[in-house]
Amino acid sequence: MHDVPSQTMVFQQLAGAPDQRLILFCDHASNALPPAYGDLGLARSQLERHIAYDIGAAQVTRRLAALLDAGAVLAGFSRLLIDPNRGEDDPTLVMRMSDGAVIPGNARADAAEIASRVERFWRPYRRACASLVDAALAANRVPVLLGVHSFTPSFRGRARPWPCGVLWDRDPRLSAPLIEGLRAEGLLVGDNEPYDGALKNDSMYELSTARGAPGALIEIRQDELETLEGCEVWAQRLARILPDVLARAETQQLAFFGSRADRRP
């Protein structure tokens, strides 16, 4: 039987100002693994790769939260243990191989083991995120949710030209002005690149799409975040753009747009 993990092993929560509607969530903030799982059979060099966490995302999230006094929740465990951005029934929730790396510690993770990780890590993290949304709604404030992620400069030998991308589903209230603001700074912005923002039961689906709150994910290319200075540039950039987005009337009411993911088998 596994020990009960400490809260800090599961998530870090930043309260933010009582009147701030922006809520940040960082699903892949950490490459930490609970002591009971050791290193999942991986070399330390593998745990420093993007397969274990989103490099630089935590630093941007914390700094942006400080600049705008926003609430935030950051996962405290590696996505290799269990991926907090995936739905509970997603077959990639616990990966046995990731970008060419076999994960020995996940090879024999059966349904009971996955259920244990869901209960001890995945679900408390999601509940912490939902608690900030619930608190805003209880105070008659419509929350605006931004997930902070990062992506590799190349994938399968192909360079990714965008320094950032904005992922969204059907609700354009956050994504459209965010893309506009980033492009106004002279950036080539991926519109649902390098990934598609419609994913059934992922964090954005559960926290914003299903609740009618404006939401999107920002993806930042990892070579932009290799230094603390680079992370600061991105936090400052987003802190310049987001207040004007939050002031828009359309972001201040709940609206249900549905999801493109609901139409997929």
Short mmCIF file of C-alpha atoms in Angstrom, two decimals:
data_model
loop_
_atom_site.label_atom_id
_atom_site.label_comp_id
_atom_site.label_asym_id
_atom_site.label_seq_id
_atom_site.Cartn_x
_atom_site.Cartn_y
_atom_site.Cartn_z
CA MET A 1 0.00 0.00 0.00
CA HIS A 2 1.34 3.45 -0.94
CA ASP A 3 1.72 6.21 1.61
CA VAL A 4 -0.68 9.14 1.43
CA PRO A 5 1.16 11.90 -0.47
CA SER A 6 1.56 15.34 1.06
CA GLN A 7 -0.44 18.16 -0.46
CA THR A 8 2.73 19.79 -1.82
CA MET A 9 3.52 16.56 -3.64
CA VAL A 10 0.13 16.80 -5.34
CA PHE A 11 -0.29 20.51 -6.04
CA GLN A 12 0.63 24.06 -5.09
CA GLN A 13 -2.23 26.54 -4.86
CA LEU A 14 -1.86 30.32 -5.03
CA ALA A 15 -4.89 32.20 -3.78
CA GLY A 16 -4.67 35.45 -5.73
CA ALA A 17 -6.66 38.61 -5.01
CA PRO A 18 -10.32 38.17 -4.03
CA ASP A 19 -11.49 40.30 -6.97
CA GLN A 20 -9.18 38.82 -9.63
CA ARG A 21 -11.09 36.72 -12.15
CA LEU A 22 -8.05 35.21 -13.87
CA ILE A 23 -7.21 31.66 -12.80
CA LEU A 24 -4.05 29.93 -14.03
CA PHE A 25 -3.49 26.20 -14.05
CA CYS A 26 -0.22 24.46 -14.85
CA ASP A 27 -0.82 20.75 -15.40
CA HIS A 28 2.78 19.83 -16.19
CA ALA A 29 4.59 22.09 -13.74
CA SER A 30 6.81 19.48 -12.11
CA ASN A 31 9.01 16.49 -12.91
CA ALA A 32 8.90 15.27 -9.29
CA LEU A 33 8.02 11.68 -8.44
CA PRO A 34 6.79 10.40 -5.07
CA PRO A 35 9.45 8.44 -3.12
CA ALA A 36 7.40 5.24 -3.36
CA TYR A 37 7.78 5.31 -7.16
CA GLY A 38 11.50 6.04 -7.21
CA ASP A 39 12.47 7.20 -10.68
CA LEU A 40 10.04 4.91 -12.52
CA GLY A 41 13.13 3.09 -13.77
CA LEU A 42 14.36 6.08 -15.75
CA ALA A 43 17.73 7.79 -15.82
CA ARG A 44 17.79 11.29 -14.37
CA SER A 45 18.48 12.68 -17.83
CA GLN A 46 15.12 11.34 -18.99
CA LEU A 47 13.34 13.04 -16.11
CA GLU A 48 14.84 16.36 -17.22
CA ARG A 49 13.24 16.01 -20.66
CA HIS A 50 9.89 17.32 -21.82
CA ILE A 51 8.40 13.86 -21.38
CA ALA A 52 8.42 14.43 -17.62
CA TYR A 53 7.13 18.03 -17.47
CA ASP A 54 6.64 21.25 -19.41
CA ILE A 55 9.97 23.02 -19.13
CA GLY A 56 9.60 26.64 -17.99
CA ALA A 57 5.83 26.51 -17.57
CA ALA A 58 5.89 26.62 -13.77
CA GLN A 59 8.17 29.66 -13.72
CA VAL A 60 5.91 31.56 -16.13
CA THR A 61 2.81 30.57 -14.17
CA ARG A 62 4.17 31.69 -10.80
CA ARG A 63 5.50 34.98 -12.16
CA LEU A 64 2.34 35.77 -14.10
CA ALA A 65 0.23 34.98 -11.03
CA ALA A 66 2.39 37.40 -9.01
CA LEU A 67 2.20 40.15 -11.63
CA LEU A 68 -1.59 40.02 -11.93
CA ASP A 69 -2.38 38.71 -8.43
CA ALA A 70 -4.17 35.78 -10.05
CA GLY A 71 -5.17 32.49 -8.48
CA ALA A 72 -3.21 29.49 -9.70
CA VAL A 73 -2.82 25.76 -9.22
CA LEU A 74 0.36 23.93 -10.23
CA ALA A 75 0.63 20.14 -10.28
CA GLY A 76 3.35 18.83 -7.97
CA PHE A 77 4.02 15.52 -9.73
CA SER A 78 5.36 14.44 -13.10
CA ARG A 79 3.07 13.70 -16.00
CA LEU A 80 4.90 10.34 -16.21
CA LEU A 81 3.22 9.29 -12.97
CA ILE A 82 -0.21 10.28 -14.25
CA ASP A 83 -1.14 13.09 -16.62
CA PRO A 84 -3.35 15.70 -14.93
CA ASN A 85 -4.28 17.19 -18.29
CA ARG A 86 -5.92 13.99 -19.54
CA GLY A 87 -9.44 12.83 -18.84
CA GLU A 88 -9.85 10.07 -16.28
CA ASP A 89 -10.78 7.57 -18.99
CA ASP A 90 -8.08 8.65 -21.46
CA PRO A 91 -5.87 5.70 -22.54
CA THR A 92 -2.79 7.97 -22.33
CA LEU A 93 -3.45 8.84 -18.68
CA VAL A 94 -0.48 6.68 -17.63
CA MET A 95 2.07 6.40 -20.41
CA ARG A 96 4.15 3.28 -20.94
CA MET A 97 6.22 4.97 -23.66
CA SER A 98 6.75 8.67 -24.36
CA ASP A 99 8.66 10.14 -27.30
CA GLY A 100 10.84 7.06 -27.68
CA ALA A 101 11.44 6.48 -23.97
CA VAL A 102 10.06 3.32 -22.35
CA ILE A 103 8.75 3.98 -18.82
CA PRO A 104 9.66 0.79 -16.87
CA GLY A 105 7.77 1.83 -13.76
CA ASN A 106 4.54 2.04 -15.75
CA ALA A 107 4.90 -1.23 -17.66
CA ARG A 108 2.81 -3.21 -15.18
CA ALA A 109 0.46 -0.44 -14.08
CA ASP A 110 -2.84 -2.33 -14.12
CA ALA A 111 -6.33 -0.91 -13.63
CA ALA A 112 -6.02 -1.02 -9.83
CA GLU A 113 -2.71 0.86 -9.86
CA ILE A 114 -4.04 3.48 -12.26
CA ALA A 115 -7.14 3.91 -10.09
CA SER A 116 -4.86 4.42 -7.08
CA ARG A 117 -2.90 7.14 -8.87
CA VAL A 118 -6.14 8.80 -9.96
CA GLU A 119 -7.42 8.89 -6.39
CA ARG A 120 -4.17 10.04 -4.79
CA PHE A 121 -2.83 12.49 -7.39
CA TRP A 122 -5.04 13.22 -10.41
CA ARG A 123 -8.31 13.81 -8.59
CA PRO A 124 -6.94 16.07 -5.77
CA TYR A 125 -5.22 18.24 -8.35
CA ARG A 126 -8.37 18.60 -10.42
CA ARG A 127 -10.39 19.35 -7.28
CA ALA A 128 -7.94 22.09 -6.32
CA CYS A 129 -8.38 23.70 -9.75
CA ALA A 130 -12.16 23.38 -9.53
CA SER A 131 -12.17 24.93 -6.06
CA LEU A 132 -10.86 28.23 -7.46
CA VAL A 133 -13.54 28.18 -10.14
CA ASP A 134 -16.21 27.39 -7.55
CA ALA A 135 -15.03 30.22 -5.29
CA ALA A 136 -15.20 32.75 -8.14
CA LEU A 137 -18.68 31.64 -9.18
CA ALA A 138 -19.88 31.71 -5.55
CA ALA A 139 -18.73 35.34 -5.40
CA ASN A 140 -20.65 36.13 -8.61
CA ARG A 141 -17.45 36.53 -10.60
CA VAL A 142 -17.06 34.77 -13.95
CA PRO A 143 -13.59 33.22 -13.92
CA VAL A 144 -11.29 33.30 -16.94
CA LEU A 145 -9.07 30.23 -17.11
CA LEU A 146 -5.66 30.05 -18.75
CA GLY A 147 -3.63 26.86 -18.82
CA VAL A 148 0.14 27.36 -19.17
CA HIS A 149 2.12 24.76 -21.13
CA SER A 150 5.32 24.53 -23.16
CA PHE A 151 6.32 22.50 -26.23
CA THR A 152 9.51 21.24 -27.85
CA PRO A 153 11.16 23.29 -30.63
CA SER A 154 10.97 20.28 -32.96
CA PHE A 155 8.99 17.07 -33.14
CA ARG A 156 9.90 13.97 -35.12
CA GLY A 157 12.62 15.89 -36.91
CA ARG A 158 10.44 18.81 -37.96
CA ALA A 159 11.04 22.30 -36.60
CA ARG A 160 8.07 24.08 -35.09
CA PRO A 161 8.08 27.68 -36.32
CA TRP A 162 5.77 29.21 -33.72
CA PRO A 163 7.31 30.68 -30.55
CA CYS A 164 3.89 30.18 -29.01
CA GLY A 165 0.47 28.78 -29.72
CA VAL A 166 -3.00 29.27 -28.32
CA LEU A 167 -5.19 26.19 -28.01
CA TRP A 168 -8.92 26.54 -27.83
CA ASP A 169 -12.14 24.70 -28.57
CA ARG A 170 -15.32 26.53 -29.69
CA ASP A 171 -15.25 29.42 -27.24
CA PRO A 172 -13.22 32.32 -28.74
CA ARG A 173 -13.68 34.81 -25.90
CA LEU A 174 -10.20 34.33 -24.46
CA SER A 175 -8.35 32.77 -27.38
CA ALA A 176 -9.20 35.35 -30.08
CA PRO A 177 -8.03 38.47 -28.21
CA LEU A 178 -5.06 36.59 -26.78
CA ILE A 179 -3.94 35.57 -30.28
CA GLU A 180 -4.54 39.13 -31.47
CA GLY A 181 -2.50 40.58 -28.62
CA LEU A 182 0.40 38.21 -29.17
CA ARG A 183 0.45 38.88 -32.91
CA ALA A 184 0.45 42.62 -32.19
CA GLU A 185 3.79 42.01 -30.45
CA GLY A 186 5.19 40.70 -33.73
CA LEU A 187 4.95 37.00 -32.90
CA LEU A 188 4.06 34.13 -35.18
CA VAL A 189 1.26 32.57 -33.14
CA GLY A 190 -0.01 29.05 -33.67
CA ASP A 191 -3.82 29.02 -33.79
CA ASN A 192 -4.53 25.55 -32.37
CA GLU A 193 -0.91 24.71 -33.15
CA PRO A 194 1.14 22.71 -32.35
CA TYR A 195 -1.84 20.86 -30.84
CA ASP A 196 -5.61 20.97 -31.13
CA GLY A 197 -7.38 22.49 -28.16
CA ALA A 198 -10.42 20.20 -28.33
CA LEU A 199 -9.69 17.23 -26.06
CA LYS A 200 -12.51 15.46 -24.24
CA ASN A 201 -12.30 15.79 -20.45
CA ASP A 202 -8.92 17.51 -20.40
CA SER A 203 -8.36 20.34 -17.92
CA MET A 204 -9.78 23.06 -20.17
CA TYR A 205 -12.81 20.94 -21.04
CA GLU A 206 -13.62 20.28 -17.40
CA LEU A 207 -12.74 23.65 -15.89
CA SER A 208 -13.99 26.08 -18.53
CA THR A 209 -15.80 24.49 -21.49
CA ALA A 210 -18.24 22.44 -19.41
CA ARG A 211 -18.85 25.37 -17.04
CA GLY A 212 -19.36 28.08 -19.66
CA ALA A 213 -16.34 30.10 -18.49
CA PRO A 214 -13.88 31.62 -20.97
CA GLY A 215 -10.76 29.46 -21.25
CA ALA A 216 -7.74 28.62 -23.40
CA LEU A 217 -4.28 27.13 -23.18
CA ILE A 218 -1.08 29.03 -23.95
CA GLU A 219 1.76 26.90 -25.32
CA ILE A 220 5.25 28.45 -25.31
CA ARG A 221 8.16 26.92 -27.20
CA GLN A 222 10.70 25.63 -24.72
CA ASP A 223 13.74 27.36 -26.19
CA GLU A 224 11.99 30.62 -25.26
CA LEU A 225 11.98 29.49 -21.61
CA GLU A 226 15.50 28.11 -21.15
CA THR A 227 16.47 30.92 -18.77
CA LEU A 228 14.74 32.80 -15.97
CA GLU A 229 15.06 35.90 -18.14
CA GLY A 230 13.12 34.20 -20.91
CA CYS A 231 10.40 33.14 -18.49
CA GLU A 232 10.21 36.72 -17.21
CA VAL A 233 9.80 38.06 -20.76
CA TRP A 234 6.83 35.76 -21.29
CA ALA A 235 5.21 36.49 -17.95
CA GLN A 236 5.52 40.23 -18.56
CA ARG A 237 4.16 39.84 -22.09
CA LEU A 238 1.07 37.97 -20.92
CA ALA A 239 0.61 40.40 -18.04
CA ARG A 240 0.43 43.24 -20.60
CA ILE A 241 -2.16 41.51 -22.77
CA LEU A 242 -4.52 39.80 -20.33
CA PRO A 243 -5.99 42.78 -18.42
CA ASP A 244 -7.56 44.16 -21.60
CA VAL A 245 -8.99 40.72 -22.36
CA LEU A 246 -10.49 40.46 -18.89
CA ALA A 247 -12.11 43.88 -19.32
CA ARG A 248 -14.10 42.74 -22.35
CA ALA A 249 -17.82 42.40 -21.73
CA GLU A 250 -18.03 38.96 -23.35
CA THR A 251 -15.63 37.48 -20.80
CA GLN A 252 -17.79 38.65 -17.91
CA GLN A 253 -20.68 36.27 -18.39
CA LEU A 254 -21.09 32.52 -18.64
CA ALA A 255 -21.79 31.17 -22.13
CA PHE A 256 -21.87 27.59 -23.35
CA PHE A 257 -20.32 26.97 -26.75
CA GLY A 258 -20.02 23.18 -26.51
CA SER A 259 -16.98 21.25 -27.64
CA ARG A 260 -15.71 19.87 -30.91
CA ALA A 261 -14.48 16.89 -28.89
CA ASP A 262 -18.06 15.87 -28.11
CA ARG A 263 -18.62 15.00 -31.76
CA ARG A 264 -15.70 12.59 -31.94
CA PRO A 265 -16.14 8.87 -31.36
#
